Amino acid sequence: MMIRTLFRTGGSLLQHSRRTVPRLWVSPLQQRWASSLPMNTVVLFVPQQEAWVVERMGRFHRILEPGLNFLIPVLDRIRYVQSLKEIVIDVPEQSAVSLDNVTLQIDGVLYLRILDPFKASYGVEDPEYAVTQLAQTTMRSELGKLTLDKVFRERESLNANIVHSINQASDEWGIRCLRYEIKDIHVPPRVKESMQMQVEAERKKRATVLESEGTRESAINVAEGRKQAQILASEGEKAEQINKAAGEAQAVIAKAEAKAKAIRVLSDALAEQNGNAAASLSVAEQYVSAFSNLAKESNTVLLPTKTGDISSMVTQAMTIYGTLAKASPKIPPAEVEECEDISNQPESK
């Protein structure tokens, strides 16, 4: 019964002690609620993710682990209560000067965690306030190394440099800075206007470049189209000429074959009975036709010596034909054609 009564009394006193006035941890501008120092009730229950630093007769004794713990009254005293959770600290806004002498108003958020409760309790008076001041000074020094344009472009590298600098100094305090994030960067109004003008000029430049590139691409496409059209037109003209030449060649061959066939037929006809009479009639008809067309095709008119004596012309042609026929029984087609051409030629006056 006595142990149970002690447990109940200790628990009630602990709860009452944890509902006390808030403790100011960082600065007058930032108040954070935290557990106040609990009383030594012999039996204590330490919450999870908290470390209670115990002093015995004013000297560090041990750190209570989460769970059930026993202390000696009067001799033992809980001196510090450290939270092992990740702590978020709002870094107040401050002014900093960049490398190109531009004054900036910048603030951020700091994330840290206590790794060693002993160092955090005895290494520095107020660890969170010390880390906050260190973050502000480091931020100012890092911003002084960059120009205004690089501040906006290299925020990640700036955050990493600040974290690295804080961790180098906070190892002795048992605190580990996890990350630092810049929230807002405020520039003077005139600088902001000049930056806006610079952005507009950059956008106009991009628009002009894109327009010129579009014009160039359009001209290239038009030239390529004309080139392809000329190539296709020349290929079409070439194919047309080839087809035309092939057609003319085939026509010449067809005409030659037809003429050769006509000559063979004429030769066979002349070899038959009354072939001479038929040849005389054909010569007479061609003579009359040639004589009627003398003055139609040119200004030069050739007249035979005896224009009305058709019979003498026919007789003369047949005499030539008979002479050739006696010399060669079978007249080749070429000679027959020659003979026919000679018969068609009138005598010059």
PDB file of N, CA, C and O in Angstrom, residues 276-335:
ATOM      1  N   ASN A 276       4.759  -3.176-165.319  1.00  0.00           N
ATOM      2  CA  ASN A 276       5.306  -1.960-165.911  1.00  0.00           C
ATOM      3  C   ASN A 276       4.229  -0.913-166.127  1.00  0.00           C
ATOM      4  O   ASN A 276       4.439   0.287-165.925  1.00  0.00           O
ATOM      5  N   ALA A 277       3.057  -1.358-166.589  1.00  0.00           N
ATOM      6  CA  ALA A 277       1.968  -0.409-166.812  1.00  0.00           C
ATOM      7  C   ALA A 277       1.532   0.235-165.511  1.00  0.00           C
ATOM      8  O   ALA A 277       1.271   1.449-165.416  1.00  0.00           O
ATOM      9  N   ALA A 278       1.484  -0.547-164.453  1.00  0.00           N
ATOM     10  CA  ALA A 278       1.124   0.007-163.139  1.00  0.00           C
ATOM     11  C   ALA A 278       2.165   0.987-162.656  1.00  0.00           C
ATOM     12  O   ALA A 278       1.856   2.043-162.091  1.00  0.00           O
ATOM     13  N   ALA A 279       3.452   0.666-162.887  1.00  0.00           N
ATOM     14  CA  ALA A 279       4.514   1.576-162.484  1.00  0.00           C
ATOM     15  C   ALA A 279       4.434   2.877-163.269  1.00  0.00           C
ATOM     16  O   ALA A 279       4.628   3.962-162.724  1.00  0.00           O
ATOM     17  N   SER A 280       4.123   2.776-164.615  1.00  0.00           N
ATOM     18  CA  SER A 280       3.993   3.989-165.428  1.00  0.00           C
ATOM     19  C   SER A 280       2.865   4.860-164.922  1.00  0.00           C
ATOM     20  O   SER A 280       2.983   6.090-164.829  1.00  0.00           O
ATOM     21  N   LEU A 281       1.748   4.236-164.578  1.00  0.00           N
ATOM     22  CA  LEU A 281       0.610   4.994-164.043  1.00  0.00           C
ATOM     23  C   LEU A 281       0.967   5.673-162.728  1.00  0.00           C
ATOM     24  O   LEU A 281       0.650   6.842-162.489  1.00  0.00           O
ATOM     25  N   SER A 282       1.720   4.990-161.870  1.00  0.00           N
ATOM     26  CA  SER A 282       2.109   5.568-160.590  1.00  0.00           C
ATOM     27  C   SER A 282       3.060   6.728-160.782  1.00  0.00           C
ATOM     28  O   SER A 282       2.931   7.773-160.135  1.00  0.00           O
ATOM     29  N   VAL A 283       4.011   6.604-161.726  1.00  0.00           N
ATOM     30  CA  VAL A 283       4.959   7.684-162.000  1.00  0.00           C
ATOM     31  C   VAL A 283       4.237   8.903-162.547  1.00  0.00           C
ATOM     32  O   VAL A 283       4.507  10.055-162.176  1.00  0.00           O
ATOM     33  N   ALA A 284       3.276   8.670-163.416  1.00  0.00           N
ATOM     34  CA  ALA A 284       2.526   9.787-163.990  1.00  0.00           C
ATOM     35  C   ALA A 284       1.734  10.527-162.914  1.00  0.00           C
ATOM     36  O   ALA A 284       1.704  11.762-162.869  1.00  0.00           O
ATOM     37  N   GLU A 285       1.124   9.779-162.011  1.00  0.00           N
ATOM     38  CA  GLU A 285       0.357  10.420-160.936  1.00  0.00           C
ATOM     39  C   GLU A 285       1.272  11.241-160.024  1.00  0.00           C
ATOM     40  O   GLU A 285       0.951  12.377-159.637  1.00  0.00           O
ATOM     41  N   GLN A 286       2.429  10.700-159.664  1.00  0.00           N
ATOM     42  CA  GLN A 286       3.347  11.428-158.789  1.00  0.00           C
ATOM     43  C   GLN A 286       3.902  12.665-159.488  1.00  0.00           C
ATOM     44  O   GLN A 286       4.134  13.697-158.859  1.00  0.00           O
ATOM     45  N   TYR A 287       4.112  12.590-160.808  1.00  0.00           N
ATOM     46  CA  TYR A 287       4.607  13.740-161.556  1.00  0.00           C
ATOM     47  C   TYR A 287       3.602  14.874-161.525  1.00  0.00           C
ATOM     48  O   TYR A 287       3.938  16.022-161.260  1.00  0.00           O
ATOM     49  N   VAL A 288       2.357  14.510-161.809  1.00  0.00           N
ATOM     50  CA  VAL A 288       1.312  15.537-161.818  1.00  0.00           C
ATOM     51  C   VAL A 288       1.165  16.148-160.423  1.00  0.00           C
ATOM     52  O   VAL A 288       1.026  17.367-160.254  1.00  0.00           O
ATOM     53  N   SER A 289       1.229  15.329-159.355  1.00  0.00           N
ATOM     54  CA  SER A 289       1.091  15.836-157.983  1.00  0.00           C
ATOM     55  C   SER A 289       2.254  16.738-157.605  1.00  0.00           C
ATOM     56  O   SER A 289       2.067  17.794-157.011  1.00  0.00           O
ATOM     57  N   ALA A 290       3.469  16.344-157.992  1.00  0.00           N
ATOM     58  CA  ALA A 290       4.632  17.165-157.686  1.00  0.00           C
ATOM     59  C   ALA A 290       4.595  18.476-158.447  1.00  0.00           C
ATOM     60  O   ALA A 290       4.942  19.542-157.929  1.00  0.00           O
ATOM     61  N   PHE A 291       4.159  18.445-159.696  1.00  0.00           N
ATOM     62  CA  PHE A 291       4.109  19.655-160.509  1.00  0.00           C
ATOM     63  C   PHE A 291       3.074  20.644-159.968  1.00  0.00           C
ATOM     64  O   PHE A 291       3.252  21.847-160.026  1.00  0.00           O
ATOM     65  N   SER A 292       1.976  20.113-159.412  1.00  0.00           N
ATOM     66  CA  SER A 292       0.932  21.002-158.888  1.00  0.00           C
ATOM     67  C   SER A 292       1.340  21.684-157.591  1.00  0.00           C
ATOM     68  O   SER A 292       0.804  22.723-157.219  1.00  0.00           O
ATOM     69  N   ASN A 293       2.333  21.137-156.859  1.00  0.00           N
ATOM     70  CA  ASN A 293       2.763  21.700-155.571  1.00  0.00           C
ATOM     71  C   ASN A 293       4.073  22.463-155.653  1.00  0.00           C
ATOM     72  O   ASN A 293       4.694  22.747-154.634  1.00  0.00           O
ATOM     73  N   LEU A 294       4.523  22.774-156.877  1.00  0.00           N
ATOM     74  CA  LEU A 294       5.831  23.407-157.015  1.00  0.00           C
ATOM     75  C   LEU A 294       5.850  24.805-156.391  1.00  0.00           C
ATOM     76  O   LEU A 294       6.780  25.195-155.706  1.00  0.00           O
ATOM     77  N   ALA A 295       4.810  25.552-156.644  1.00  0.00           N
ATOM     78  CA  ALA A 295       4.803  26.939-156.190  1.00  0.00           C
ATOM     79  C   ALA A 295       4.190  27.148-154.815  1.00  0.00           C
ATOM     80  O   ALA A 295       4.029  28.281-154.385  1.00  0.00           O
ATOM     81  N   LYS A 296       3.816  26.115-154.126  1.00  0.00           N
ATOM     82  CA  LYS A 296       3.141  26.263-152.829  1.00  0.00           C
ATOM     83  C   LYS A 296       4.116  26.267-151.660  1.00  0.00           C
ATOM     84  O   LYS A 296       3.860  26.872-150.639  1.00  0.00           O
ATOM     85  N   GLU A 297       5.224  25.596-151.737  1.00  0.00           N
ATOM     86  CA  GLU A 297       6.105  25.400-150.601  1.00  0.00           C
ATOM     87  C   GLU A 297       7.248  26.390-150.532  1.00  0.00           C
ATOM     88  O   GLU A 297       7.812  26.616-149.484  1.00  0.00           O
ATOM     89  N   SER A 298       7.660  26.994-151.656  1.00  0.00           N
ATOM     90  CA  SER A 298       8.782  27.940-151.647  1.00  0.00           C
ATOM     91  C   SER A 298       8.621  28.943-152.776  1.00  0.00           C
ATOM     92  O   SER A 298       7.757  28.792-153.651  1.00  0.00           O
ATOM     93  N   ASN A 299       9.501  29.957-152.722  1.00  0.00           N
ATOM     94  CA  ASN A 299       9.478  30.983-153.775  1.00  0.00           C
ATOM     95  C   ASN A 299      10.192  30.534-155.036  1.00  0.00           C
ATOM     96  O   ASN A 299      10.050  31.148-156.087  1.00  0.00           O
ATOM     97  N   THR A 300      11.025  29.511-154.935  1.00  0.00           N
ATOM     98  CA  THR A 300      11.769  28.997-156.093  1.00  0.00           C
ATOM     99  C   THR A 300      10.907  28.005-156.843  1.00  0.00           C
ATOM    100  O   THR A 300      10.406  27.050-156.231  1.00  0.00           O
ATOM    101  N   VAL A 301      10.757  28.245-158.130  1.00  0.00           N
ATOM    102  CA  VAL A 301       9.924  27.372-158.959  1.00  0.00           C
ATOM    103  C   VAL A 301      10.805  26.703-160.000  1.00  0.00           C
ATOM    104  O   VAL A 301      11.537  27.391-160.742  1.00  0.00           O
ATOM    105  N   LEU A 302      10.800  25.396-159.998  1.00  0.00           N
ATOM    106  CA  LEU A 302      11.553  24.618-160.982  1.00  0.00           C
ATOM    107  C   LEU A 302      10.570  24.026-161.982  1.00  0.00           C
ATOM    108  O   LEU A 302       9.633  23.325-161.595  1.00  0.00           O
ATOM    109  N   LEU A 303      10.823  24.312-163.240  1.00  0.00           N
ATOM    110  CA  LEU A 303       9.931  23.826-164.304  1.00  0.00           C
ATOM    111  C   LEU A 303      10.717  22.954-165.267  1.00  0.00           C
ATOM    112  O   LEU A 303      11.880  23.257-165.610  1.00  0.00           O
ATOM    113  N   PRO A 304      10.136  21.881-165.703  1.00  0.00           N
ATOM    114  CA  PRO A 304      10.810  21.055-166.723  1.00  0.00           C
ATOM    115  C   PRO A 304      10.819  21.764-168.078  1.00  0.00           C
ATOM    116  O   PRO A 304      10.112  22.737-168.307  1.00  0.00           O
ATOM    117  N   THR A 305      11.638  21.259-169.009  1.00  0.00           N
ATOM    118  CA  THR A 305      11.741  21.875-170.344  1.00  0.00           C
ATOM    119  C   THR A 305      10.442  21.771-171.111  1.00  0.00           C
ATOM    120  O   THR A 305      10.048  22.700-171.813  1.00  0.00           O
ATOM    121  N   LYS A 306       9.764  20.654-170.901  1.00  0.00           N
ATOM    122  CA  LYS A 306       8.494  20.447-171.602  1.00  0.00           C
ATOM    123  C   LYS A 306       7.444  20.164-170.549  1.00  0.00           C
ATOM    124  O   LYS A 306       7.274  19.016-170.122  1.00  0.00           O
ATOM    125  N   THR A 307       6.804  21.230-170.092  1.00  0.00           N
ATOM    126  CA  THR A 307       5.845  21.072-169.004  1.00  0.00           C
ATOM    127  C   THR A 307       4.602  20.317-169.425  1.00  0.00           C
ATOM    128  O   THR A 307       3.971  19.637-168.606  1.00  0.00           O
ATOM    129  N   GLY A 308       4.235  20.370-170.668  1.00  0.00           N
ATOM    130  CA  GLY A 308       3.015  19.680-171.100  1.00  0.00           C
ATOM    131  C   GLY A 308       3.235  18.293-171.605  1.00  0.00           C
ATOM    132  O   GLY A 308       2.256  17.583-171.886  1.00  0.00           O
ATOM    133  N   ASP A 309       4.499  17.914-171.759  1.00  0.00           N
ATOM    134  CA  ASP A 309       4.775  16.576-172.294  1.00  0.00           C
ATOM    135  C   ASP A 309       4.947  15.614-171.150  1.00  0.00           C
ATOM    136  O   ASP A 309       6.061  15.338-170.691  1.00  0.00           O
ATOM    137  N   ILE A 310       3.838  15.095-170.630  1.00  0.00           N
ATOM    138  CA  ILE A 310       3.861  14.158-169.510  1.00  0.00           C
ATOM    139  C   ILE A 310       4.322  12.802-169.973  1.00  0.00           C
ATOM    140  O   ILE A 310       5.036  12.087-169.261  1.00  0.00           O
ATOM    141  N   SER A 311       3.916  12.451-171.180  1.00  0.00           N
ATOM    142  CA  SER A 311       4.248  11.108-171.685  1.00  0.00           C
ATOM    143  C   SER A 311       5.745  10.930-171.823  1.00  0.00           C
ATOM    144  O   SER A 311       6.285   9.853-171.537  1.00  0.00           O
ATOM    145  N   SER A 312       6.458  12.023-172.276  1.00  0.00           N
ATOM    146  CA  SER A 312       7.914  11.902-172.414  1.00  0.00           C
ATOM    147  C   SER A 312       8.582  11.689-171.064  1.00  0.00           C
ATOM    148  O   SER A 312       9.539  10.921-170.934  1.00  0.00           O
ATOM    149  N   MET A 313       8.060  12.382-169.995  1.00  0.00           N
ATOM    150  CA  MET A 313       8.604  12.199-168.661  1.00  0.00           C
ATOM    151  C   MET A 313       8.370  10.798-168.148  1.00  0.00           C
ATOM    152  O   MET A 313       9.250  10.177-167.546  1.00  0.00           O
ATOM    153  N   VAL A 314       7.209  10.291-168.388  1.00  0.00           N
ATOM    154  CA  VAL A 314       6.905   8.920-167.960  1.00  0.00           C
ATOM    155  C   VAL A 314       7.772   7.947-168.719  1.00  0.00           C
ATOM    156  O   VAL A 314       8.303   6.972-168.158  1.00  0.00           O
ATOM    157  N   THR A 315       7.940   8.206-170.036  1.00  0.00           N
ATOM    158  CA  THR A 315       8.759   7.302-170.850  1.00  0.00           C
ATOM    159  C   THR A 315      10.194   7.315-170.363  1.00  0.00           C
ATOM    160  O   THR A 315      10.850   6.267-170.258  1.00  0.00           O
ATOM    161  N   GLN A 316      10.679   8.525-170.047  1.00  0.00           N
ATOM    162  CA  GLN A 316      12.054   8.632-169.548  1.00  0.00           C
ATOM    163  C   GLN A 316      12.239   7.880-168.247  1.00  0.00           C
ATOM    164  O   GLN A 316      13.216   7.174-168.036  1.00  0.00           O
ATOM    165  N   ALA A 317      11.274   8.042-167.328  1.00  0.00           N
ATOM    166  CA  ALA A 317      11.368   7.317-166.054  1.00  0.00           C
ATOM    167  C   ALA A 317      11.296   5.821-166.246  1.00  0.00           C
ATOM    168  O   ALA A 317      12.025   5.058-165.598  1.00  0.00           O
ATOM    169  N   MET A 318      10.427   5.389-167.146  1.00  0.00           N
ATOM    170  CA  MET A 318      10.292   3.941-167.363  1.00  0.00           C
ATOM    171  C   MET A 318      11.514   3.390-168.051  1.00  0.00           C
ATOM    172  O   MET A 318      11.890   2.228-167.835  1.00  0.00           O
ATOM    173  N   THR A 319      12.163   4.228-168.896  1.00  0.00           N
ATOM    174  CA  THR A 319      13.400   3.770-169.541  1.00  0.00           C
ATOM    175  C   THR A 319      14.473   3.523-168.497  1.00  0.00           C
ATOM    176  O   THR A 319      15.187   2.521-168.529  1.00  0.00           O
ATOM    177  N   ILE A 320      14.594   4.467-167.554  1.00  0.00           N
ATOM    178  CA  ILE A 320      15.583   4.288-166.481  1.00  0.00           C
ATOM    179  C   ILE A 320      15.264   3.050-165.672  1.00  0.00           C
ATOM    180  O   ILE A 320      16.150   2.261-165.310  1.00  0.00           O
ATOM    181  N   TYR A 321      13.980   2.897-165.366  1.00  0.00           N
ATOM    182  CA  TYR A 321      13.577   1.725-164.589  1.00  0.00           C
ATOM    183  C   TYR A 321      13.878   0.440-165.346  1.00  0.00           C
ATOM    184  O   TYR A 321      14.356  -0.542-164.765  1.00  0.00           O
ATOM    185  N   GLY A 322      13.591   0.433-166.711  1.00  0.00           N
ATOM    186  CA  GLY A 322      13.848  -0.782-167.490  1.00  0.00           C
ATOM    187  C   GLY A 322      15.307  -1.115-167.544  1.00  0.00           C
ATOM    188  O   GLY A 322      15.688  -2.286-167.487  1.00  0.00           O
ATOM    189  N   THR A 323      16.152  -0.065-167.684  1.00  0.00           N
ATOM    190  CA  THR A 323      17.597  -0.304-167.718  1.00  0.00           C
ATOM    191  C   THR A 323      18.085  -0.932-166.426  1.00  0.00           C
ATOM    192  O   THR A 323      18.887  -1.879-166.412  1.00  0.00           O
ATOM    193  N   LEU A 324      17.611  -0.399-165.322  1.00  0.00           N
ATOM    194  CA  LEU A 324      18.007  -0.958-164.027  1.00  0.00           C
ATOM    195  C   LEU A 324      17.464  -2.361-163.826  1.00  0.00           C
ATOM    196  O   LEU A 324      18.113  -3.199-163.198  1.00  0.00           O
ATOM    197  N   ALA A 325      16.271  -2.596-164.351  1.00  0.00           N
ATOM    198  CA  ALA A 325      15.675  -3.918-164.182  1.00  0.00           C
ATOM    199  C   ALA A 325      16.437  -4.968-164.967  1.00  0.00           C
ATOM    200  O   ALA A 325      16.584  -6.101-164.523  1.00  0.00           O
ATOM    201  N   LYS A 326      16.948  -4.595-166.189  1.00  0.00           N
ATOM    202  CA  LYS A 326      17.736  -5.551-166.975  1.00  0.00           C
ATOM    203  C   LYS A 326      19.062  -5.846-166.300  1.00  0.00           C
ATOM    204  O   LYS A 326      19.571  -6.953-166.367  1.00  0.00           O
ATOM    205  N   ALA A 327      19.645  -4.820-165.683  1.00  0.00           N
ATOM    206  CA  ALA A 327      20.936  -5.034-165.011  1.00  0.00           C
ATOM    207  C   ALA A 327      20.802  -5.919-163.793  1.00  0.00           C
ATOM    208  O   ALA A 327      21.701  -6.688-163.473  1.00  0.00           O
ATOM    209  N   SER A 328      19.705  -5.819-163.121  1.00  0.00           N
ATOM    210  CA  SER A 328      19.486  -6.623-161.892  1.00  0.00           C
ATOM    211  C   SER A 328      18.058  -7.090-161.889  1.00  0.00           C
ATOM    212  O   SER A 328      17.140  -6.276-161.827  1.00  0.00           O
ATOM    213  N   PRO A 329      17.844  -8.438-161.955  1.00  0.00           N
ATOM    214  CA  PRO A 329      16.461  -8.956-162.015  1.00  0.00           C
ATOM    215  C   PRO A 329      15.677  -8.568-160.781  1.00  0.00           C
ATOM    216  O   PRO A 329      14.515  -8.258-160.845  1.00  0.00           O
ATOM    217  N   LYS A 330      16.320  -8.623-159.660  1.00  0.00           N
ATOM    218  CA  LYS A 330      15.639  -8.319-158.388  1.00  0.00           C
ATOM    219  C   LYS A 330      16.252  -7.050-157.831  1.00  0.00           C
ATOM    220  O   LYS A 330      17.410  -7.040-157.445  1.00  0.00           O
ATOM    221  N   ILE A 331      15.472  -6.042-157.799  1.00  0.00           N
ATOM    222  CA  ILE A 331      15.953  -4.740-157.316  1.00  0.00           C
ATOM    223  C   ILE A 331      15.819  -4.711-155.790  1.00  0.00           C
ATOM    224  O   ILE A 331      14.734  -4.960-155.254  1.00  0.00           O
ATOM    225  N   PRO A 332      16.913  -4.426-155.100  1.00  0.00           N
ATOM    226  CA  PRO A 332      16.801  -4.303-153.632  1.00  0.00           C
ATOM    227  C   PRO A 332      15.880  -3.150-153.247  1.00  0.00           C
ATOM    228  O   PRO A 332      15.669  -2.248-154.052  1.00  0.00           O
ATOM    229  N   PRO A 333      15.329  -3.199-152.070  1.00  0.00           N
ATOM    230  CA  PRO A 333      14.401  -2.135-151.642  1.00  0.00           C
ATOM    231  C   PRO A 333      15.030  -0.768-151.630  1.00  0.00           C
ATOM    232  O   PRO A 333      14.395   0.209-151.967  1.00  0.00           O
ATOM    233  N   ALA A 334      16.331  -0.676-151.272  1.00  0.00           N
ATOM    234  CA  ALA A 334      16.968   0.641-151.243  1.00  0.00           C
ATOM    235  C   ALA A 334      17.057   1.244-152.623  1.00  0.00           C
ATOM    236  O   ALA A 334      16.812   2.430-152.816  1.00  0.00           O
ATOM    237  N   GLU A 335      17.383   0.424-153.655  1.00  0.00           N
ATOM    238  CA  GLU A 335      17.490   0.923-155.016  1.00  0.00           C
ATOM    239  C   GLU A 335      16.144   1.291-155.561  1.00  0.00           C
ATOM    240  O   GLU A 335      15.999   2.265-156.315  1.00  0.00           O
TER     241      GLU A 335
END
